[in-house]
Amino acid sequence: MSTSTEATTSTSAGLKTWNIDPSHSGVTFKVRHLMITNVRGEFQKFSGAVKYDPSNLAASSAEATIEVGSINTKEQGRDDHLKSADFFDAAKYPNITFKSRAIRQGKEGLEIVGDLTIRDQAREVVLQVEGPTPEQKDPWGNTRIGASAETKIKRSEFGITWNTVLEAGGVAVSDDIHIHLDLSLVLAK
């Protein structure tokens, strides 16, 4: 832990730092395609940490970085198009980032309010959280918790506006993107 984290931890006895375990976590999305069905995809490379104190949510925070080049929709041609300037422009903007502003108790669980940055466009989003689970020891001696979170964004708000009008009406790709996170978090040592 860094000196600043240690100082924060000592002022709030319940504050713990949890690192995302990418091999046991997932960052997925879905988008309506051709006005017919949802196409799903994932980002395979990401990292981040959560500082969490259940008795003092004001001291809690979360941040993450996602590598755009790790996008996988199970079709190479589509993945290449998503990495292009028409969509994410991965060569110019290689990362998507999230940094929390607040973690609060919502009507149905925790909410994480923060800035999601895609293509250097930062927009406030609210992640609706399920969890976290109680702390558990894994078979390797690590302490873990888990949580899931969801949000919905409009890709046009991040400068991603490419589309094709369909002959029968409508568009090829919806503006609405549903994002889902399944996170396994390991207590920092």
XYZ file of C-alpha atoms in Angstrom, residues 14-137:
124
model
C -13.030 -0.005 8.592
C -11.571 1.285 5.318
C -9.977 -1.512 3.292
C -8.499 -1.546 -0.191
C -9.731 -4.286 -2.543
C -8.089 -4.961 -5.928
C -10.086 -6.303 -8.870
C -9.059 -9.856 -9.774
C -9.487 -9.811 -13.581
C -9.180 -13.580 -13.923
C -12.342 -14.034 -11.837
C -14.234 -10.892 -12.941
C -16.045 -9.685 -16.025
C -16.801 -6.403 -17.787
C -19.577 -7.016 -20.298
C -22.001 -4.968 -22.381
C -24.974 -5.448 -24.651
C -26.440 -3.324 -27.434
C -29.492 -3.748 -29.669
C -28.366 -4.680 -33.202
C -30.485 -4.188 -36.340
C -33.449 -3.372 -34.044
C -33.847 -7.142 -33.585
C -31.657 -8.614 -30.863
C -28.930 -7.770 -28.384
C -25.289 -8.347 -29.253
C -23.069 -8.942 -26.245
C -19.400 -8.301 -25.788
C -16.726 -8.074 -23.156
C -13.467 -6.371 -22.368
C -10.829 -8.930 -21.426
C -8.208 -6.615 -19.881
C -9.044 -4.294 -17.004
C -7.781 -3.331 -13.555
C -8.922 -1.275 -10.627
C -9.438 -0.980 -6.913
C -12.155 -0.211 -4.411
C -11.571 1.441 -1.047
C -14.554 0.394 1.017
C -15.763 1.102 4.536
C -19.337 -0.132 5.064
C -19.699 2.080 8.165
C -18.397 5.201 6.392
C -19.445 5.253 2.731
C -18.205 8.859 2.392
C -14.635 7.544 2.807
C -15.171 4.845 0.154
C -14.116 5.131 -3.493
C -13.630 3.106 -6.672
C -11.630 3.431 -9.865
C -10.953 1.240 -12.876
C -9.215 1.197 -16.251
C -10.361 -0.895 -19.222
C -8.153 -1.585 -22.256
C -10.236 -0.844 -25.373
C -8.067 -3.130 -27.505
C -9.210 -6.110 -25.454
C -12.808 -5.892 -26.731
C -14.291 -9.255 -27.752
C -17.720 -9.745 -29.365
C -16.875 -13.177 -30.831
C -16.481 -11.742 -34.338
C -13.090 -10.360 -35.382
C -14.453 -8.056 -38.094
C -16.877 -6.417 -35.670
C -14.152 -6.149 -33.013
C -11.840 -4.420 -35.511
C -14.654 -2.005 -36.454
C -15.334 -1.230 -32.773
C -11.627 -0.451 -32.261
C -11.646 1.898 -35.281
C -12.291 5.660 -35.339
C -15.975 4.932 -36.107
C -16.393 3.736 -32.511
C -13.774 3.671 -29.726
C -10.749 4.831 -31.769
C -8.484 2.570 -29.709
C -5.297 3.878 -31.342
C -6.017 7.408 -30.091
C -7.953 6.524 -26.903
C -6.599 3.179 -25.654
C -8.387 3.208 -22.287
C -11.816 3.653 -20.785
C -11.666 4.884 -17.185
C -14.022 5.188 -14.252
C -13.426 7.230 -11.101
C -16.028 7.473 -8.373
C -17.279 10.722 -6.871
C -19.444 9.114 -4.182
C -20.593 5.760 -2.882
C -23.999 5.942 -1.216
C -26.872 3.828 -0.004
C -29.646 3.775 -2.615
C -33.188 2.412 -2.526
C -32.124 -1.067 -3.641
C -28.506 -1.244 -2.509
C -25.283 0.650 -2.942
C -24.877 3.190 -5.728
C -21.531 4.345 -7.048
C -21.671 7.759 -8.704
C -18.678 8.573 -10.840
C -17.139 9.781 -14.071
C -16.938 7.321 -16.956
C -14.468 8.516 -19.599
C -14.619 7.162 -23.155
C -12.765 8.889 -26.016
C -11.757 11.674 -23.595
C -15.449 12.436 -22.965
C -16.273 12.205 -19.248
C -19.903 11.729 -18.210
C -21.434 11.025 -14.837
C -22.933 7.555 -14.446
C -24.546 5.738 -11.539
C -23.640 2.089 -10.998
C -26.368 0.118 -9.227
C -24.516 -2.386 -7.038
C -25.575 -5.820 -5.868
C -23.428 -6.741 -2.877
C -20.802 -6.774 -1.675
C -20.765 -10.299 -0.368
C -19.364 -11.076 3.080
C -15.586 -11.466 3.292
C -14.319 -14.994 2.604
C -10.909 -16.660 2.550
